[in-house]
Amino acid sequence: MIQLKDVKKRFGRTNDEILAVDGVSLTIDEGEIFGIIGYSGAGKSTLIRLLNGLETPTTGTIKIGNREISAFTGKELREARQKISMIFQHFNLLWSRTVKQNIAFPLEIAGVKKADRERKVAELIELVGLSGREDAYPSELSGGQKQRVGIARALANDPEVLLCDEATSALDPETTDAILDLLTNINERLGLTIVLITHEMHVIRKICHRVAVMEAGKVVEIGPVLDVFQSPQAPITKRFVSQVTEPAGTDQAIAHLPGGTLIKLVFVGEKTEHPVLASLIRKFDVDVNIVQGNISHTKGGAYGSLILQLLGNENDIDTAIAYLHELGVQTEVIGNE
């Protein structure tokens, strides 16, 4: 559906050049929700602007469907953009227009007849859950309702791709989850390909099928979300994963533990439901203290992590760890005193 091949984007002159996107190659499948995560300055916002033609790559190619959008200009580019919609962090609504007038705006520009516009707007208002708010102005809406208007407006021209630029960053956690649920519903009902950029791993965990991690303009890791959670490779990916798998204060709690062996267990899929801890205590002469535990649910399945302190004879502890490996539980010794 979307293919980027060795895409680079430079800004500035030769002596003062910024390489915002550095040799990115990736493929996004039709109908998937694909996440791009990175901290400020990673290049993710530039990358998403390349996808809708707001920026042109310095080198490399970008294809959406069978169209090489990176080669389009003028009328061809404008027509291609009609199938690539975008929603933004700060909504970008027209404040002098009502909800239904905001949603109708792209249809007016496209020259759609009034009766067809009204029918389409009514369908979209129901789809995004804004029935009864058709005549409200943006100033009368909550943040979540404003974003729902933005989503409806983005869907007005029946796009093939929906780009989400930090679409939930301005929202509280509860509203964020509601908007993410709406995007998941739209993806499933319409088969819409969604590309979502964020700096929050919670967003990736909740709705994305696959994720690309960006740092300094490069994609440093890419894969199914569950695989990335289970075995993050790049240091920055490990930092992002820890946002949702390790509560704040975990490091301090570990630092103050007196002695013993600290291990981290990782459970994936059905293994999150197995009574591994009870079995460990019954089989081995070791004392087990739970330091921290967490289960996260991704679209690919459940992911659980557990940090334990094991106290006892060194040989018994080694045998217990070997037993965990035999069960297929990913086990890592993270401290030994």
PDB file of C-alpha atoms in Angstrom, residues 17-199:
ATOM      1  CA  GLU A  17      22.318  21.308   6.578  1.00  0.00           C
ATOM      2  CA  ILE A  18      19.848  19.268   8.623  1.00  0.00           C
ATOM      3  CA  LEU A  19      19.174  15.687   7.565  1.00  0.00           C
ATOM      4  CA  ALA A  20      15.678  15.290   9.001  1.00  0.00           C
ATOM      5  CA  VAL A  21      14.953  11.911   7.385  1.00  0.00           C
ATOM      6  CA  ASP A  22      17.947   9.698   6.747  1.00  0.00           C
ATOM      7  CA  GLY A  23      17.572   6.747   4.392  1.00  0.00           C
ATOM      8  CA  VAL A  24      14.177   5.445   5.528  1.00  0.00           C
ATOM      9  CA  SER A  25      12.829   2.347   3.776  1.00  0.00           C
ATOM     10  CA  LEU A  26       9.610   0.692   4.915  1.00  0.00           C
ATOM     11  CA  THR A  27       6.370  -0.834   3.683  1.00  0.00           C
ATOM     12  CA  ILE A  28       2.932  -0.239   5.215  1.00  0.00           C
ATOM     13  CA  ASP A  29       0.279  -2.811   4.326  1.00  0.00           C
ATOM     14  CA  GLU A  30      -3.201  -1.950   3.147  1.00  0.00           C
ATOM     15  CA  GLY A  31      -5.686  -1.813   6.009  1.00  0.00           C
ATOM     16  CA  GLU A  32      -3.172  -1.837   8.854  1.00  0.00           C
ATOM     17  CA  ILE A  33      -2.637   0.674  11.626  1.00  0.00           C
ATOM     18  CA  PHE A  34       1.049   1.525  11.477  1.00  0.00           C
ATOM     19  CA  GLY A  35       2.713   3.522  14.242  1.00  0.00           C
ATOM     20  CA  ILE A  36       5.802   5.716  13.989  1.00  0.00           C
ATOM     21  CA  ILE A  37       7.241   6.646  17.373  1.00  0.00           C
ATOM     22  CA  GLY A  38      10.102   8.907  18.344  1.00  0.00           C
ATOM     23  CA  TYR A  39      11.019  11.815  20.560  1.00  0.00           C
ATOM     24  CA  SER A  40      11.070  15.433  19.366  1.00  0.00           C
ATOM     25  CA  GLY A  41      13.569  15.880  16.565  1.00  0.00           C
ATOM     26  CA  ALA A  42      13.487  12.237  15.506  1.00  0.00           C
ATOM     27  CA  GLY A  43      12.129  13.105  12.049  1.00  0.00           C
ATOM     28  CA  LYS A  44       8.679  11.552  12.373  1.00  0.00           C
ATOM     29  CA  SER A  45       6.734  14.755  11.609  1.00  0.00           C
ATOM     30  CA  THR A  46       8.834  15.371   8.512  1.00  0.00           C
ATOM     31  CA  LEU A  47       8.235  11.779   7.439  1.00  0.00           C
ATOM     32  CA  ILE A  48       4.457  12.115   7.665  1.00  0.00           C
ATOM     33  CA  ARG A  49       4.590  15.382   5.682  1.00  0.00           C
ATOM     34  CA  LEU A  50       6.478  13.485   2.990  1.00  0.00           C
ATOM     35  CA  LEU A  51       3.665  10.935   2.842  1.00  0.00           C
ATOM     36  CA  ASN A  52       1.033  13.528   1.908  1.00  0.00           C
ATOM     37  CA  GLY A  53       3.238  15.547  -0.389  1.00  0.00           C
ATOM     38  CA  LEU A  54       3.611  18.600   1.848  1.00  0.00           C
ATOM     39  CA  GLU A  55       7.349  17.949   1.593  1.00  0.00           C
ATOM     40  CA  THR A  56       9.283  16.454  -1.312  1.00  0.00           C
ATOM     41  CA  PRO A  57      12.083  13.960  -0.593  1.00  0.00           C
ATOM     42  CA  THR A  58      15.600  15.087  -1.400  1.00  0.00           C
ATOM     43  CA  THR A  59      16.297  11.558  -2.619  1.00  0.00           C
ATOM     44  CA  GLY A  60      14.359   8.294  -2.634  1.00  0.00           C
ATOM     45  CA  THR A  61      10.822   7.367  -3.670  1.00  0.00           C
ATOM     46  CA  ILE A  62       7.419   7.230  -1.979  1.00  0.00           C
ATOM     47  CA  LYS A  63       4.589   5.168  -3.463  1.00  0.00           C
ATOM     48  CA  ILE A  64       1.014   5.042  -2.212  1.00  0.00           C
ATOM     49  CA  GLY A  65      -0.888   2.348  -4.034  1.00  0.00           C
ATOM     50  CA  ASN A  66       0.415   2.463  -7.593  1.00  0.00           C
ATOM     51  CA  ARG A  67       1.113   6.199  -7.486  1.00  0.00           C
ATOM     52  CA  GLU A  68       4.603   7.568  -6.926  1.00  0.00           C
ATOM     53  CA  ILE A  69       3.551  10.593  -4.933  1.00  0.00           C
ATOM     54  CA  SER A  70       7.117  11.819  -4.559  1.00  0.00           C
ATOM     55  CA  ALA A  71       7.162  12.526  -8.316  1.00  0.00           C
ATOM     56  CA  PHE A  72       3.848  14.404  -8.480  1.00  0.00           C
ATOM     57  CA  THR A  73       3.439  18.154  -8.806  1.00  0.00           C
ATOM     58  CA  GLY A  74       0.564  20.536  -9.474  1.00  0.00           C
ATOM     59  CA  LYS A  75      -2.779  18.998 -10.388  1.00  0.00           C
ATOM     60  CA  GLU A  76      -1.562  15.390 -10.033  1.00  0.00           C
ATOM     61  CA  LEU A  77      -0.416  16.078  -6.473  1.00  0.00           C
ATOM     62  CA  ARG A  78      -3.672  17.813  -5.546  1.00  0.00           C
ATOM     63  CA  GLU A  79      -5.685  14.873  -6.846  1.00  0.00           C
ATOM     64  CA  ALA A  80      -3.494  12.365  -4.993  1.00  0.00           C
ATOM     65  CA  ARG A  81      -3.898  14.287  -1.748  1.00  0.00           C
ATOM     66  CA  GLN A  82      -7.669  13.832  -1.906  1.00  0.00           C
ATOM     67  CA  LYS A  83      -7.057  10.175  -1.035  1.00  0.00           C
ATOM     68  CA  ILE A  84      -4.641  11.003   1.789  1.00  0.00           C
ATOM     69  CA  SER A  85      -6.311  12.736   4.728  1.00  0.00           C
ATOM     70  CA  MET A  86      -4.760  14.014   7.948  1.00  0.00           C
ATOM     71  CA  ILE A  87      -5.788  14.829  11.503  1.00  0.00           C
ATOM     72  CA  PHE A  88      -3.762  17.047  13.793  1.00  0.00           C
ATOM     73  CA  GLN A  89      -2.836  17.542  17.429  1.00  0.00           C
ATOM     74  CA  HIS A  90      -4.605  20.918  17.669  1.00  0.00           C
ATOM     75  CA  PHE A  91      -7.654  19.993  15.541  1.00  0.00           C
ATOM     76  CA  ASN A  92      -7.322  22.878  12.994  1.00  0.00           C
ATOM     77  CA  LEU A  93     -11.075  23.474  12.864  1.00  0.00           C
ATOM     78  CA  LEU A  94     -12.773  26.500  11.336  1.00  0.00           C
ATOM     79  CA  TRP A  95     -14.049  28.327  14.406  1.00  0.00           C
ATOM     80  CA  SER A  96     -16.753  30.294  12.573  1.00  0.00           C
ATOM     81  CA  ARG A  97     -18.350  27.085  11.259  1.00  0.00           C
ATOM     82  CA  THR A  98     -20.550  24.559  13.029  1.00  0.00           C
ATOM     83  CA  VAL A  99     -19.717  20.876  13.356  1.00  0.00           C
ATOM     84  CA  LYS A 100     -21.597  19.926  10.191  1.00  0.00           C
ATOM     85  CA  GLN A 101     -20.182  22.903   8.283  1.00  0.00           C
ATOM     86  CA  ASN A 102     -16.624  21.928   9.251  1.00  0.00           C
ATOM     87  CA  ILE A 103     -17.192  18.372   8.068  1.00  0.00           C
ATOM     88  CA  ALA A 104     -18.801  19.583   4.826  1.00  0.00           C
ATOM     89  CA  PHE A 105     -15.930  21.956   4.002  1.00  0.00           C
ATOM     90  CA  PRO A 106     -13.750  19.531   1.965  1.00  0.00           C
ATOM     91  CA  LEU A 107     -16.849  18.366   0.102  1.00  0.00           C
ATOM     92  CA  GLU A 108     -17.645  21.962  -0.843  1.00  0.00           C
ATOM     93  CA  ILE A 109     -14.115  22.404  -2.169  1.00  0.00           C
ATOM     94  CA  ALA A 110     -14.484  19.196  -4.192  1.00  0.00           C
ATOM     95  CA  GLY A 111     -17.712  20.507  -5.742  1.00  0.00           C
ATOM     96  CA  VAL A 112     -20.005  17.854  -4.271  1.00  0.00           C
ATOM     97  CA  LYS A 113     -23.713  18.675  -4.643  1.00  0.00           C
ATOM     98  CA  LYS A 114     -25.553  19.962  -1.573  1.00  0.00           C
ATOM     99  CA  ALA A 115     -27.848  16.948  -1.177  1.00  0.00           C
ATOM    100  CA  ASP A 116     -24.909  14.548  -1.409  1.00  0.00           C
ATOM    101  CA  ARG A 117     -22.924  16.672   1.042  1.00  0.00           C
ATOM    102  CA  GLU A 118     -25.707  16.624   3.593  1.00  0.00           C
ATOM    103  CA  ARG A 119     -26.108  12.858   3.307  1.00  0.00           C
ATOM    104  CA  LYS A 120     -22.372  12.262   3.705  1.00  0.00           C
ATOM    105  CA  VAL A 121     -22.073  14.652   6.645  1.00  0.00           C
ATOM    106  CA  ALA A 122     -24.962  12.947   8.452  1.00  0.00           C
ATOM    107  CA  GLU A 123     -23.276   9.548   7.992  1.00  0.00           C
ATOM    108  CA  LEU A 124     -19.974  10.836   9.333  1.00  0.00           C
ATOM    109  CA  ILE A 125     -21.544  12.568  12.333  1.00  0.00           C
ATOM    110  CA  GLU A 126     -23.109   9.267  13.343  1.00  0.00           C
ATOM    111  CA  LEU A 127     -19.866   7.345  12.673  1.00  0.00           C
ATOM    112  CA  VAL A 128     -17.780   9.522  14.988  1.00  0.00           C
ATOM    113  CA  GLY A 129     -20.409   9.735  17.730  1.00  0.00           C
ATOM    114  CA  LEU A 130     -21.453  13.390  17.449  1.00  0.00           C
ATOM    115  CA  SER A 131     -25.196  12.993  16.906  1.00  0.00           C
ATOM    116  CA  GLY A 132     -26.984  15.941  18.522  1.00  0.00           C
ATOM    117  CA  ARG A 133     -23.964  18.254  18.219  1.00  0.00           C
ATOM    118  CA  GLU A 134     -24.331  19.053  14.508  1.00  0.00           C
ATOM    119  CA  ASP A 135     -25.021  22.752  15.054  1.00  0.00           C
ATOM    120  CA  ALA A 136     -22.482  23.357  17.804  1.00  0.00           C
ATOM    121  CA  TYR A 137     -19.442  25.571  17.192  1.00  0.00           C
ATOM    122  CA  PRO A 138     -15.890  24.407  18.101  1.00  0.00           C
ATOM    123  CA  SER A 139     -15.823  26.735  21.116  1.00  0.00           C
ATOM    124  CA  GLU A 140     -18.753  24.741  22.533  1.00  0.00           C
ATOM    125  CA  LEU A 141     -17.013  21.375  22.219  1.00  0.00           C
ATOM    126  CA  SER A 142     -14.647  19.416  24.439  1.00  0.00           C
ATOM    127  CA  GLY A 143     -11.200  18.443  23.179  1.00  0.00           C
ATOM    128  CA  GLY A 144     -12.346  14.938  22.360  1.00  0.00           C
ATOM    129  CA  GLN A 145     -15.381  16.226  20.461  1.00  0.00           C
ATOM    130  CA  LYS A 146     -13.187  18.609  18.459  1.00  0.00           C
ATOM    131  CA  GLN A 147     -10.941  15.716  17.461  1.00  0.00           C
ATOM    132  CA  ARG A 148     -14.008  13.706  16.429  1.00  0.00           C
ATOM    133  CA  VAL A 149     -14.958  16.585  14.118  1.00  0.00           C
ATOM    134  CA  GLY A 150     -11.423  16.538  12.727  1.00  0.00           C
ATOM    135  CA  ILE A 151     -11.661  12.803  12.091  1.00  0.00           C
ATOM    136  CA  ALA A 152     -15.061  13.131  10.386  1.00  0.00           C
ATOM    137  CA  ARG A 153     -13.771  15.959   8.198  1.00  0.00           C
ATOM    138  CA  ALA A 154     -10.729  13.860   7.251  1.00  0.00           C
ATOM    139  CA  LEU A 155     -13.021  11.015   6.155  1.00  0.00           C
ATOM    140  CA  ALA A 156     -15.311  13.195   4.035  1.00  0.00           C
ATOM    141  CA  ASN A 157     -13.565  12.491   0.715  1.00  0.00           C
ATOM    142  CA  ASP A 158     -13.363   8.719   1.328  1.00  0.00           C
ATOM    143  CA  PRO A 159      -9.567   8.622   1.649  1.00  0.00           C
ATOM    144  CA  GLU A 160      -7.442   5.507   1.255  1.00  0.00           C
ATOM    145  CA  VAL A 161      -4.974   6.632   3.928  1.00  0.00           C
ATOM    146  CA  LEU A 162      -5.493   8.535   7.184  1.00  0.00           C
ATOM    147  CA  LEU A 163      -2.413  10.236   8.654  1.00  0.00           C
ATOM    148  CA  CYS A 164      -2.549  11.085  12.364  1.00  0.00           C
ATOM    149  CA  ASP A 165      -0.032  13.673  13.540  1.00  0.00           C
ATOM    150  CA  GLU A 166       0.126  13.408  17.358  1.00  0.00           C
ATOM    151  CA  ALA A 167      -3.673  13.271  17.218  1.00  0.00           C
ATOM    152  CA  THR A 168      -4.147  12.496  20.925  1.00  0.00           C
ATOM    153  CA  SER A 169      -1.287  14.482  22.480  1.00  0.00           C
ATOM    154  CA  ALA A 170      -3.560  17.357  23.554  1.00  0.00           C
ATOM    155  CA  LEU A 171      -6.111  15.058  25.206  1.00  0.00           C
ATOM    156  CA  ASP A 172      -6.460  13.595  28.697  1.00  0.00           C
ATOM    157  CA  PRO A 173      -5.902   9.820  29.113  1.00  0.00           C
ATOM    158  CA  GLU A 174      -9.588   8.852  29.159  1.00  0.00           C
ATOM    159  CA  THR A 175     -10.376  10.913  26.066  1.00  0.00           C
ATOM    160  CA  THR A 176      -7.241   9.568  24.362  1.00  0.00           C
ATOM    161  CA  ASP A 177      -8.498   6.014  24.826  1.00  0.00           C
ATOM    162  CA  ALA A 178     -11.910   6.962  23.412  1.00  0.00           C
ATOM    163  CA  ILE A 179     -10.336   8.494  20.293  1.00  0.00           C
ATOM    164  CA  LEU A 180      -8.065   5.475  19.837  1.00  0.00           C
ATOM    165  CA  ASP A 181     -11.101   3.192  20.105  1.00  0.00           C
ATOM    166  CA  LEU A 182     -12.813   5.298  17.434  1.00  0.00           C
ATOM    167  CA  LEU A 183      -9.799   5.017  15.111  1.00  0.00           C
ATOM    168  CA  THR A 184      -9.741   1.244  15.623  1.00  0.00           C
ATOM    169  CA  ASN A 185     -13.444   1.064  14.781  1.00  0.00           C
ATOM    170  CA  ILE A 186     -12.939   3.153  11.630  1.00  0.00           C
ATOM    171  CA  ASN A 187     -10.019   0.956  10.580  1.00  0.00           C
ATOM    172  CA  GLU A 188     -12.086  -2.200  11.000  1.00  0.00           C
ATOM    173  CA  ARG A 189     -15.319  -0.884   9.450  1.00  0.00           C
ATOM    174  CA  LEU A 190     -13.811   0.963   6.492  1.00  0.00           C
ATOM    175  CA  GLY A 191     -10.610  -1.015   5.949  1.00  0.00           C
ATOM    176  CA  LEU A 192      -8.766   2.303   6.100  1.00  0.00           C
ATOM    177  CA  THR A 193      -4.970   2.339   6.280  1.00  0.00           C
ATOM    178  CA  ILE A 194      -3.917   4.497   9.235  1.00  0.00           C
ATOM    179  CA  VAL A 195      -0.418   5.889   9.819  1.00  0.00           C
ATOM    180  CA  LEU A 196      -0.027   7.328  13.274  1.00  0.00           C
ATOM    181  CA  ILE A 197       2.922   9.272  14.674  1.00  0.00           C
ATOM    182  CA  THR A 198       3.352   9.733  18.398  1.00  0.00           C
ATOM    183  CA  HIS A 199       5.840   9.925  21.243  1.00  0.00           C
TER     184      HIS A 199
END
